[in-house]
Coordinates of C-alpha atoms and ligand atoms in Angstrom, one line a residue:
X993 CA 0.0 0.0 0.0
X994 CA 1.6 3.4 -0.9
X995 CA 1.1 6.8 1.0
X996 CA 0.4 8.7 -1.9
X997 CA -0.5 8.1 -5.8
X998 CA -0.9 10.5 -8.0
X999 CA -2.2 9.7 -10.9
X1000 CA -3.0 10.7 -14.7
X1001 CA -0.5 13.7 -15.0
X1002 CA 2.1 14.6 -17.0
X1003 CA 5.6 14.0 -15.4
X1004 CA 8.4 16.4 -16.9
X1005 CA 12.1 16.0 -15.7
X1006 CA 15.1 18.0 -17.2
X1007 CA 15.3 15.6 -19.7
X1008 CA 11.8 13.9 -20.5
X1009 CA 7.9 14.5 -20.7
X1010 CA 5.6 11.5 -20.4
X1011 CA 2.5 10.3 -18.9
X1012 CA 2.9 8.7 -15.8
X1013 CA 1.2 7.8 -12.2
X1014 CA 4.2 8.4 -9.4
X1015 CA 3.5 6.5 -6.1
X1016 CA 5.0 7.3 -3.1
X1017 CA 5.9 5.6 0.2
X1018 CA 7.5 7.1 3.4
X1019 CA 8.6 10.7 2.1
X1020 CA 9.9 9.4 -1.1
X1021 CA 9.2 8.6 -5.2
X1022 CA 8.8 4.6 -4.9
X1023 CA 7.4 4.0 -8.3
X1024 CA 6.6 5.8 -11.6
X1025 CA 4.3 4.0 -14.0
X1026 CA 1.1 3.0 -14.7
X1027 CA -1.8 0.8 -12.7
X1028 CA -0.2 1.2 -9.7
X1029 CA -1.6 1.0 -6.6
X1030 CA -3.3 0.6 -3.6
X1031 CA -3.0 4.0 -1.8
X1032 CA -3.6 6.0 1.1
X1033 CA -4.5 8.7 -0.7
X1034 CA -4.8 10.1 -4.3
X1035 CA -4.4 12.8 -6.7
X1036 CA -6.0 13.1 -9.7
X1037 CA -3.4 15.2 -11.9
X1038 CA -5.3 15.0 -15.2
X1039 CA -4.8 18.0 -17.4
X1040 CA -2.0 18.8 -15.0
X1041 CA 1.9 19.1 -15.4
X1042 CA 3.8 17.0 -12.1
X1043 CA 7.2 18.9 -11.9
X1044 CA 9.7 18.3 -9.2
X1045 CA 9.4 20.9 -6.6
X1046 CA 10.6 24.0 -7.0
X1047 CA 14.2 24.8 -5.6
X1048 CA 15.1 28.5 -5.0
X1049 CA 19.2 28.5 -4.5
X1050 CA 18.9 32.6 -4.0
X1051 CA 17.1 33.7 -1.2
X1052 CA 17.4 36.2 1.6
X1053 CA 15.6 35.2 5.2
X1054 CA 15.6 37.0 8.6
X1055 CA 19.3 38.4 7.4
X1056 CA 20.8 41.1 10.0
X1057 CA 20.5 44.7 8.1
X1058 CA 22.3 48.0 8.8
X1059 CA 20.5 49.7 11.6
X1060 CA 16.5 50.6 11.9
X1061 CA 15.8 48.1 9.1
X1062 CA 14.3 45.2 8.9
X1063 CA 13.7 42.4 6.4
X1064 CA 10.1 41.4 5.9
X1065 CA 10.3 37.7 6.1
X1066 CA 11.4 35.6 8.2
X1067 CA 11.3 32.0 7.8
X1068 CA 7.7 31.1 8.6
X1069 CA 6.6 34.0 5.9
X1070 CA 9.3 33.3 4.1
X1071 CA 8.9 29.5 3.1
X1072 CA 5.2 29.8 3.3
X1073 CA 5.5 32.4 0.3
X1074 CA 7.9 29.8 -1.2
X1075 CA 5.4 27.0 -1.2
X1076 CA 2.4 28.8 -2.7
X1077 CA 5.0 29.4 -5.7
X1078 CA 5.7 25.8 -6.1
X1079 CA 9.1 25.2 -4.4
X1080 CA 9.7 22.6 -1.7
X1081 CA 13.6 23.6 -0.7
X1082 CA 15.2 27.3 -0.2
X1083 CA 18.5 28.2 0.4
X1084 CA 19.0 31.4 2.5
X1085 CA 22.1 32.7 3.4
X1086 CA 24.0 32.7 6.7
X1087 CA 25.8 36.0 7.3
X1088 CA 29.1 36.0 8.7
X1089 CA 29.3 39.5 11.1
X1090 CA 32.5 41.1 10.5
X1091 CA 34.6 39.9 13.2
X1092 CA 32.5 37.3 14.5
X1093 CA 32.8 33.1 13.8
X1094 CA 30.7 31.8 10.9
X1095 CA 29.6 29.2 13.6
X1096 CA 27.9 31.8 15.7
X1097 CA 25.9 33.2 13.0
X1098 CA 25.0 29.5 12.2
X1099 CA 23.8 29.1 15.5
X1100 CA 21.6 32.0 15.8
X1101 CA 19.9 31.0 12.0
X1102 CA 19.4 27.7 12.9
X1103 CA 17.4 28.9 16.2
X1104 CA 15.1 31.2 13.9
X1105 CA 14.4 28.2 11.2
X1106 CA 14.6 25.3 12.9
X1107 CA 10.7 23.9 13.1
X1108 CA 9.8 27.4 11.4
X1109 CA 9.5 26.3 8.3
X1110 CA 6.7 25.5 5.5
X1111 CA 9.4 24.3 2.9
X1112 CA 12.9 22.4 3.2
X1113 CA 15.6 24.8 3.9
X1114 CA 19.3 24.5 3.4
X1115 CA 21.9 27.5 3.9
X1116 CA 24.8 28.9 2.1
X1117 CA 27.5 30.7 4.0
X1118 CA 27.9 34.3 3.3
X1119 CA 31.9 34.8 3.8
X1120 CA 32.2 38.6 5.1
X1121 CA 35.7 37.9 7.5
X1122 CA 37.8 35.9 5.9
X1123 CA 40.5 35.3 8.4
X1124 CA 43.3 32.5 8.7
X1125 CA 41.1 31.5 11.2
X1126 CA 37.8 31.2 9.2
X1127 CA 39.5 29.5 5.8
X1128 CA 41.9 27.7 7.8
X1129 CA 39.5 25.9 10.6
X1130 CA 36.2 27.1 10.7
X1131 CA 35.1 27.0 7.3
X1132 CA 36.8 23.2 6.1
X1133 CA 35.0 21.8 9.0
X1134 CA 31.2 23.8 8.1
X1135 CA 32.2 21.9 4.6
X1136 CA 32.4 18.4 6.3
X1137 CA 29.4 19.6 8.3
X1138 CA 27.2 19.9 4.7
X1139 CA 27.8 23.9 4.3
X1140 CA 29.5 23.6 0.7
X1141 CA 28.5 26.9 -0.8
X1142 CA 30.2 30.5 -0.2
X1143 CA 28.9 33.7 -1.4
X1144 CA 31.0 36.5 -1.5
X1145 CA 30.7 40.5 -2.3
X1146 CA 32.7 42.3 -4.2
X1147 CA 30.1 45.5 -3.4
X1148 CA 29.0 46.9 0.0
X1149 CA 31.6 48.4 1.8
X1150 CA 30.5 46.5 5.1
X1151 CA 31.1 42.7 3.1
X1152 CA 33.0 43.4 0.2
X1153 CA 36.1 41.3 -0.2
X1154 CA 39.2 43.2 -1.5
X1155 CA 41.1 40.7 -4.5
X1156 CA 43.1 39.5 -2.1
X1157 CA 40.9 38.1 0.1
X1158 CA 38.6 36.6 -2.6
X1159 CA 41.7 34.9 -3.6
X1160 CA 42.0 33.2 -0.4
X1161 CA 38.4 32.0 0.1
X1162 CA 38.4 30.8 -3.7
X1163 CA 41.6 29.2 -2.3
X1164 CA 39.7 27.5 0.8
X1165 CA 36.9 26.4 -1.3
X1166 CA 39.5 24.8 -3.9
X1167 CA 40.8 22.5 -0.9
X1168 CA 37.6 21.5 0.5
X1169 CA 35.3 20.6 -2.5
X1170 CA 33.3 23.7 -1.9
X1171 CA 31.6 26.4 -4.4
X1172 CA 32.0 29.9 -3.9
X1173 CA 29.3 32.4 -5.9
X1174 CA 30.3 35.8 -6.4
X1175 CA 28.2 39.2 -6.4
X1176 CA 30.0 41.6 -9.3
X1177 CA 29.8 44.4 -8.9
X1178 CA 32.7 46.9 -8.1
X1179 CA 32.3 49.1 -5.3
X1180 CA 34.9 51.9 -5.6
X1181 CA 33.7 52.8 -9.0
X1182 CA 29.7 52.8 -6.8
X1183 CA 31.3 54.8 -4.2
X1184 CA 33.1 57.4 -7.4
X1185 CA 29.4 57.5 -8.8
X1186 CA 27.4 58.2 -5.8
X1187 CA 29.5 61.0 -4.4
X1188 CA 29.0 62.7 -7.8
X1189 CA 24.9 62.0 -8.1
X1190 CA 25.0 63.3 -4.4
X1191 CA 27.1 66.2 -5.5
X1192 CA 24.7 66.8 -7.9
X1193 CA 21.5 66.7 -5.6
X1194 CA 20.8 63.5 -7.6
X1195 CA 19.2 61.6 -4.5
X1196 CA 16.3 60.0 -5.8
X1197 CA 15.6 56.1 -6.3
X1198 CA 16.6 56.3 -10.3
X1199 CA 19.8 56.9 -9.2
X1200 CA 20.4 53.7 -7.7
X1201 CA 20.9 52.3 -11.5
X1202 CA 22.9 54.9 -12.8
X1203 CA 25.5 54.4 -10.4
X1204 CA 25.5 51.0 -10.9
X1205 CA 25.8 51.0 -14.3
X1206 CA 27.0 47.7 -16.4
X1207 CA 30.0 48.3 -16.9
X1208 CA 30.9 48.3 -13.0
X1209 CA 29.1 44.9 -13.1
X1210 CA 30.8 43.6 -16.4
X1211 CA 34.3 44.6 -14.5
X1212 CA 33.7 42.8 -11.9
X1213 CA 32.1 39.5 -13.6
X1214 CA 35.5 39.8 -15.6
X1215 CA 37.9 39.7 -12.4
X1216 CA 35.3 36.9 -10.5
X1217 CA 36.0 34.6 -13.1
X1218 CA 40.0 35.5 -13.7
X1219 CA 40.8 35.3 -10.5
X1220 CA 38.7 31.7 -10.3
X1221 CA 40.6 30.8 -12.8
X1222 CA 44.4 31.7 -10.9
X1223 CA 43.0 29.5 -8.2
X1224 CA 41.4 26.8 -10.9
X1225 CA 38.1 26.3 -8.7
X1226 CA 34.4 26.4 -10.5
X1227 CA 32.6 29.5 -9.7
X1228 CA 29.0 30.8 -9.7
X1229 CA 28.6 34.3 -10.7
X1230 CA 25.1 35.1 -9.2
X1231 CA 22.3 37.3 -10.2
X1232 CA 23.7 38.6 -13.9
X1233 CA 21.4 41.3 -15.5
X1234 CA 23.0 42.0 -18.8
X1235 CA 24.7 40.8 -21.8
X1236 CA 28.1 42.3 -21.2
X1237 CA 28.6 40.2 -18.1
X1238 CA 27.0 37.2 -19.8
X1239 CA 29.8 37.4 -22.8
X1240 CA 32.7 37.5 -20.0
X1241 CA 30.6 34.1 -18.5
X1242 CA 30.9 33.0 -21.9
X1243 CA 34.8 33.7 -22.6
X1244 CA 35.6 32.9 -19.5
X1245 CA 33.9 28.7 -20.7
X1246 CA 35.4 28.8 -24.3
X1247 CA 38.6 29.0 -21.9
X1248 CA 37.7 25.7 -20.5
X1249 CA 36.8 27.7 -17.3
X1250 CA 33.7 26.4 -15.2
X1251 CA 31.4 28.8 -14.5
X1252 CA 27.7 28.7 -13.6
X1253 CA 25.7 31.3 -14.5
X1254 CA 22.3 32.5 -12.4
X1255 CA 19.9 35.4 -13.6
X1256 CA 16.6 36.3 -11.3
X1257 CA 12.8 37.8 -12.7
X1258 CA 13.7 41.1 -12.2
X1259 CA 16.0 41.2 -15.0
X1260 CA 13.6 39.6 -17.3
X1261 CA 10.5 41.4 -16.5
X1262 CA 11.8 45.2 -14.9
X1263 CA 14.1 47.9 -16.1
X1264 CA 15.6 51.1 -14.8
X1265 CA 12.7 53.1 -16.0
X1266 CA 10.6 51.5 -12.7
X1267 CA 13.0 52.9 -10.3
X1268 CA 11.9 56.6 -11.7
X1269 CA 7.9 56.1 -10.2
X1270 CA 6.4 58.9 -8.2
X1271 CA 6.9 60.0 -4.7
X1272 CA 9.3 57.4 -4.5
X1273 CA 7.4 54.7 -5.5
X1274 CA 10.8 53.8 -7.4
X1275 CA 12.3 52.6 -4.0
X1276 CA 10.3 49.3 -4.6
X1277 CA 12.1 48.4 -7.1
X1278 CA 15.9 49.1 -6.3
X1279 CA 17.8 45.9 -6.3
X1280 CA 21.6 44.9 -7.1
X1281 CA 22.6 45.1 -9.7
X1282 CA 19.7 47.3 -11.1
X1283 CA 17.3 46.1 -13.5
X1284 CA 18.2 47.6 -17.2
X1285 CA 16.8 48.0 -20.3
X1286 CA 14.5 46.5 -22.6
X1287 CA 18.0 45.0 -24.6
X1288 CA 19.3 43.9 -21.7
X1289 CA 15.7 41.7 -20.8
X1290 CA 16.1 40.7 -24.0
X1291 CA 19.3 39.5 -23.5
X1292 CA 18.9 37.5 -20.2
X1293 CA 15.9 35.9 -22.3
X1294 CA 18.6 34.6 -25.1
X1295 CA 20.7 33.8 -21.8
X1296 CA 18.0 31.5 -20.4
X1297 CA 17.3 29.2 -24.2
X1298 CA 21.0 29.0 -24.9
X1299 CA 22.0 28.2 -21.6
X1300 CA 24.8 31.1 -20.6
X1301 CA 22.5 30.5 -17.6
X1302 CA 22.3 27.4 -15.6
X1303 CA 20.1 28.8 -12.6
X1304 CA 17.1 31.0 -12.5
X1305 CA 16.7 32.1 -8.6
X1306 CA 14.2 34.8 -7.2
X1307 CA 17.0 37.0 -4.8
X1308 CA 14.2 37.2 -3.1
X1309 CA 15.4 40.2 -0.7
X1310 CA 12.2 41.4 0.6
X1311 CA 11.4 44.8 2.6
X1312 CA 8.3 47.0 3.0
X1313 CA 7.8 49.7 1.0
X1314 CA 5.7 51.7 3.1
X1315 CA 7.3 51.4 6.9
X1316 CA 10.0 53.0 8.6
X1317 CA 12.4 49.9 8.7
X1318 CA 11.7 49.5 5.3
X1319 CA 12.4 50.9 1.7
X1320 CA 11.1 54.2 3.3
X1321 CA 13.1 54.4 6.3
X1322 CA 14.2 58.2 7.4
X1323 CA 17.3 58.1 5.3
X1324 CA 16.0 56.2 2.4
X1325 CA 14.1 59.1 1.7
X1326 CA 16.9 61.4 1.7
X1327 CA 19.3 59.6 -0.6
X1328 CA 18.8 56.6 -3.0
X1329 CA 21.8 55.4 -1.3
X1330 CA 20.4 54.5 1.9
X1331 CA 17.1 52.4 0.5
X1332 CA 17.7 48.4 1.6
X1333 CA 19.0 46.7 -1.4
X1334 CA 16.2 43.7 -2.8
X1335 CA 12.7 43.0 -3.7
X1336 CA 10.3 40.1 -2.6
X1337 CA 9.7 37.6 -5.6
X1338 CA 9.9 33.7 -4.0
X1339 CA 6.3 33.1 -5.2
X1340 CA 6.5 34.4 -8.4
X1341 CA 9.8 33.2 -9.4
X1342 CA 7.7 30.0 -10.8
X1343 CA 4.8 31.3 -12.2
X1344 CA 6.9 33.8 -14.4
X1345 CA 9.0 31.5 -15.5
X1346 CA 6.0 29.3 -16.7
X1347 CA 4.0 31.7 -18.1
X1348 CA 6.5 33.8 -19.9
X1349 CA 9.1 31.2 -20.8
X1350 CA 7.1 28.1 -21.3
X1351 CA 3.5 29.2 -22.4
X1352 CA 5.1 31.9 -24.5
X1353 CA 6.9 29.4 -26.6
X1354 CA 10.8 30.6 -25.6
X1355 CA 11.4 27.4 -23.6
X1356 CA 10.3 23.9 -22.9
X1357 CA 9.1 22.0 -19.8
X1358 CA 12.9 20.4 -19.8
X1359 CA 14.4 23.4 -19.9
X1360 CA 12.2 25.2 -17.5
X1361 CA 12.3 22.4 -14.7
X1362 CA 16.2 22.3 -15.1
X1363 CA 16.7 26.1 -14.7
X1364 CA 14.2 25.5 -11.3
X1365 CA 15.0 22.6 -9.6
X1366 CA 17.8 20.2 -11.0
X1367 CA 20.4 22.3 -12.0
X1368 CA 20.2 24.0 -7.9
X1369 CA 19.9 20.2 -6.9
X1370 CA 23.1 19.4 -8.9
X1371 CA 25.3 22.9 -8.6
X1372 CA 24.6 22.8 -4.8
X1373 CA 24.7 19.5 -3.5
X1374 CA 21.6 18.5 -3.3
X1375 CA 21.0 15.5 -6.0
X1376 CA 19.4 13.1 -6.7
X1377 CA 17.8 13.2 -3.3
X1378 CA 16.0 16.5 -4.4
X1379 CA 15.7 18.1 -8.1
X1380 CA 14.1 15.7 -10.0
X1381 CA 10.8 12.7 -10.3
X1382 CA 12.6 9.7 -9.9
X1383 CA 12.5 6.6 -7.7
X1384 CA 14.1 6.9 -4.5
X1385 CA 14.2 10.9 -4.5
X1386 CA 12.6 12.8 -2.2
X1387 CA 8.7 13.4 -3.0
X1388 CA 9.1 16.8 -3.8
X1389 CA 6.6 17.5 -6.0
X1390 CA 4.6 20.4 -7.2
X1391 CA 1.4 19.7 -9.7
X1392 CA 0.9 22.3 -11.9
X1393 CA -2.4 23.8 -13.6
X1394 CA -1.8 25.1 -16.9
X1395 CA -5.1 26.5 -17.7
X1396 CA -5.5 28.4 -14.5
X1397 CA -5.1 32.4 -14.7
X1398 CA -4.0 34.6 -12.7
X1399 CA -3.3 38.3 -12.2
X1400 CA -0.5 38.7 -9.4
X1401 CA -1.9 40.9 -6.7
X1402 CA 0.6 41.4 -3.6
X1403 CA -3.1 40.8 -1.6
X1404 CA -3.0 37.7 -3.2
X1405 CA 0.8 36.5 -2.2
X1406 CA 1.7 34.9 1.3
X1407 CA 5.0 36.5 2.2
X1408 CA 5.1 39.2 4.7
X1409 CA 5.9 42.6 2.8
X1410 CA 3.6 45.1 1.5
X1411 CA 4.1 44.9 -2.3
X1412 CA 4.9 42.7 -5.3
X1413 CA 7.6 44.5 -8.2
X1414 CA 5.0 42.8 -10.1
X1415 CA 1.8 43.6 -9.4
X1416 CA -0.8 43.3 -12.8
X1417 CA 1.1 41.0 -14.3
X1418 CA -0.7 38.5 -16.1
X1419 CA -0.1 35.0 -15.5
X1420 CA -0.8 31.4 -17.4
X1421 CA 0.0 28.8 -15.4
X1422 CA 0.1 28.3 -11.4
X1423 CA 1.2 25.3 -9.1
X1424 CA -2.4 24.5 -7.7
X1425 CA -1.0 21.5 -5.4
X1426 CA 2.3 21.0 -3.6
X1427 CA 3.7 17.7 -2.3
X1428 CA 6.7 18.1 0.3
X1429 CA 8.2 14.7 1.4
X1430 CA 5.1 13.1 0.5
X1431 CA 2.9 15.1 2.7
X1432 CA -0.3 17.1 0.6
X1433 CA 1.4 20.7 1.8
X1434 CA -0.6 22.9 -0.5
X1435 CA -3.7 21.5 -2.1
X1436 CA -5.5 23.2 -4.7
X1437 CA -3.7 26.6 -3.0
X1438 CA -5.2 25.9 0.3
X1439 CA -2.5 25.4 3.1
X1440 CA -2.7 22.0 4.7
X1441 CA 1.0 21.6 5.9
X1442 CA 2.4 23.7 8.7
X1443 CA 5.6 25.4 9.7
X1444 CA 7.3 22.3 11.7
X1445 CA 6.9 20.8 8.2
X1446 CA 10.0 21.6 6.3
X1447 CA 13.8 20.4 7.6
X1448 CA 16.6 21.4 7.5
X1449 CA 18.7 19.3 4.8
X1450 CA 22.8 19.4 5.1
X1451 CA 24.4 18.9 1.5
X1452 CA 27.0 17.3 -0.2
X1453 CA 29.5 19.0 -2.9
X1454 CA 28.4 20.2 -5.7
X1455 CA 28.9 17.9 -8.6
X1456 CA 30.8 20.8 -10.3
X1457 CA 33.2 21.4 -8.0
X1458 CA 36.4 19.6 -7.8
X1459 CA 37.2 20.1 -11.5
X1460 CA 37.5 23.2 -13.3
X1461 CA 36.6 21.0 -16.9
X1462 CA 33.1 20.5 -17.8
Ligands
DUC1241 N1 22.6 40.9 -3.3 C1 21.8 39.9 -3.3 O1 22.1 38.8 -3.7 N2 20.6 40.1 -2.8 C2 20.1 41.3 -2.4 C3 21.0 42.4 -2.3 C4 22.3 42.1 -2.9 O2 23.1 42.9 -3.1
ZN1242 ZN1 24.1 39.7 -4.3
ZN1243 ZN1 20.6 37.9 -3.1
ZN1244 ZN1 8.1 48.1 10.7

């Protein structure tokens, strides 16, 4: 007798679409096929796409922020949001505090997720002191202890790494088997920009993208992967929003270099021009790097079908708009420059993806359940056990309606901040039913699993790391 069956859908992997029945038995994929059965319970998935849960590899939950600000979600809101969109695993980040252990700050996110959460979490380690202490002890052991993923900043004058430094974490992650991802974006050319816009009395949210312009991104991407490849380790240059940075990912592989590529929604479906909204209505959509222009969408569209991108992630970074720890704090209405850096988008990342990508002709079901689930299983650790519908992986599944429409409405979403970048949008497609370890978490979008649901998963290398040769 299984737990669950569900039957009469259509099952899509990375690399197949068929018609199949997938039975399940004590959290995981027992059987894929047809006339199976007895079970517990089942699903009727006719008419409906069965995907493997969504993985989001880019997220930001309960992080520390500069002080008076707050970050709307924690990790209840956080994975909740992330459920309704059709994932079943996050990965937040861990922040390292200048001058503190990486194994404090573990501690201290652990206690806020731990039974908090509606979705599987896992975390990545966000390297901001990278002492002899850090790369020499602390961080080889979080490796062994399934933390195999860095993230470092090359902007943000509180986290940036200076060359040599990044140098020596690429360096650590070379010797333990790890995989470092790398924000590009060069902060003394920032810092030269925003004295001048401030100079100017330039202050307002537009002017978060022009002193962020590509080219201080493109620099940047250029030296992440150069100096990846002096230490020959694989490297993950996140969040990319044009083509100029894309073309130095793409050099940098006809060099034989490894490098995984990531782009987010925003840089599909917003450019610069919504920063400049009334009354500061702009400050909902400032995010690094900035979204761009209509070429530069186009071009992270080409990036997705060709594959210059291996991950699509949401960076959801969420803050209210409309609260003084928020986008509108006291000094984020002075100057651009002090309005928190991100935008909510966990539960749309999906639906975007499906209705722009896939019901819009520009991609395939393969294509779009690789760029959302396996390929984070497999550059972080995490497969087969998660990513994918096959027997003996986790029953991570999320049962999609094709036909359903929606129009996003922020009233509509479940995370906790006051807005969605994407309001009006109209969408084809929606995940109507979520599985998560075999448990009916989300059915027909009303919550039936709870926040002691999710766990906390520790993860193996990456399969690209190790060897800099695809
Ligand atoms: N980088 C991120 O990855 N997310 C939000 C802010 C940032 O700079
Ligand atoms: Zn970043
Ligand atoms: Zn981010
Ligand atoms: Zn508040």
């Amino acid at each position: 007798m299984f737990d669950l069956l569900i039957r009469n859908g259509t099952v899509a992997t990375a690399s197949d679409v068929f018609p199949a029945d997938v039975a399940v038995k004590d959290g995981v994929i027992v059987q894929i096929g047809r006339d199976l059965g007895p079970a517990a319970e089942t699903i009727d998935a006719s008419g409906r796409y069965v995907l493997p849960g969504g993985i989001d590899s880019h997220v930001h939950l309960s992080q520390p922020q500069a002080p008076g600000i707050v970050m709307a979600d924690d990790f209840e809101s956080g994975t909740r949001s992330a459920l309704f969109g059709g994932n079943t695993t996050v990965l937040p980040f861990c922040l390292q505090e200048k001058g503190r252990p990486l194994r404090e700050a573990l501690t201290a996110y652990h206690a806020l997720a731990d039974g908090n959460c509606y979705t599987d979490v896992s975390f990545h380690l966000i390297v901001s002191d990278p002492s002899e202490a850090v790369l020499g002890q602390e961080l080889p052991a979080l490796v062994e202890d399934g933390y195999t993923s860095f993230k470092i900043f090359m902007t943000y004058e509180d986290l940036r790494l200076n060359d040599a430094e990044i140098l020596a974490t690429m360096d650590c992650a070379r010797r333990t088997g790890a995989l470092v991802m790398v924000h590009c974006e060069n902060e003394d050319a920032i810092r030269y920009l925003i004295g001048r816009h401030e100079a100017d009395g330039d202050v307002a949210p537009k002017a978060h993208a022009t002193t962020r312009p590509i080219a201080v991104e493109r620099e940047a991407t250029h030296r992440a992967v150069s100096l990846a490849e002096v230490v020959d380790v694989p490297v993950v240059i996140v969040h990319v929003s044009n083509r100029e940075a894309m073309e130095e990912i793409e050099r940098a592989r006809r060099r034989g270099r490894k490098v995984i590529g990531e782009t987010c929604p925003q840089y599909l479906m917003l450019t610069a021009d919504d920063l400049d909204g009334m009354d500061w209505e702009g400050a909902k959509f400032v995010c690094s790097p900035p979204p761009r222009d209509s070429a530069s969408q186009e071009a992270c569209w080409e990036g997705i079908e060709r594959g210059v991108f291996d991950l699509y992630s949401s960076d959801h970074c969420p803050f209210r708009y409309d609260d003084p720890h928020g986008k509108l704090n006291p000094k984020g209405r002075e100057s651009f420059r002090h309005i928190p850096n991100g935008i909510p988008g966990v539960e749309t990342r999906l639906p975007i993806l499906f209705s722009e990508g896939v019901m819009k002709g520009r991609i395939d079901l393969c294509r779009f359940v690789a760029l959302t689930a396996t390929n984070h299983a497999k550059t972080y650790g995490l497969y087969p056990k998660k990513g994918t519908i096959a027997i003996g992986a986790d029953a991570d599944i999320a049962i999609w309606n094709p036909q359903a429409t929606r129009t996003i409405r922020h009233a509509d979403l479940h995370d906790a901040s006051d807005y969605s970048p994407y309001e009006g949008l109209e969408i084809a497609g929606w995940p109507t039913t979520v599985v998560l370890g075999g448990a009916v978490v989300v059915d027909n979008g009303v919550l039936t699993g709870h926040a002691r649901a999710g766990r906390y998963v520790s993860r193996g290398r990456s399969s690209l790391a190790g060897s800099t040769r695809p």
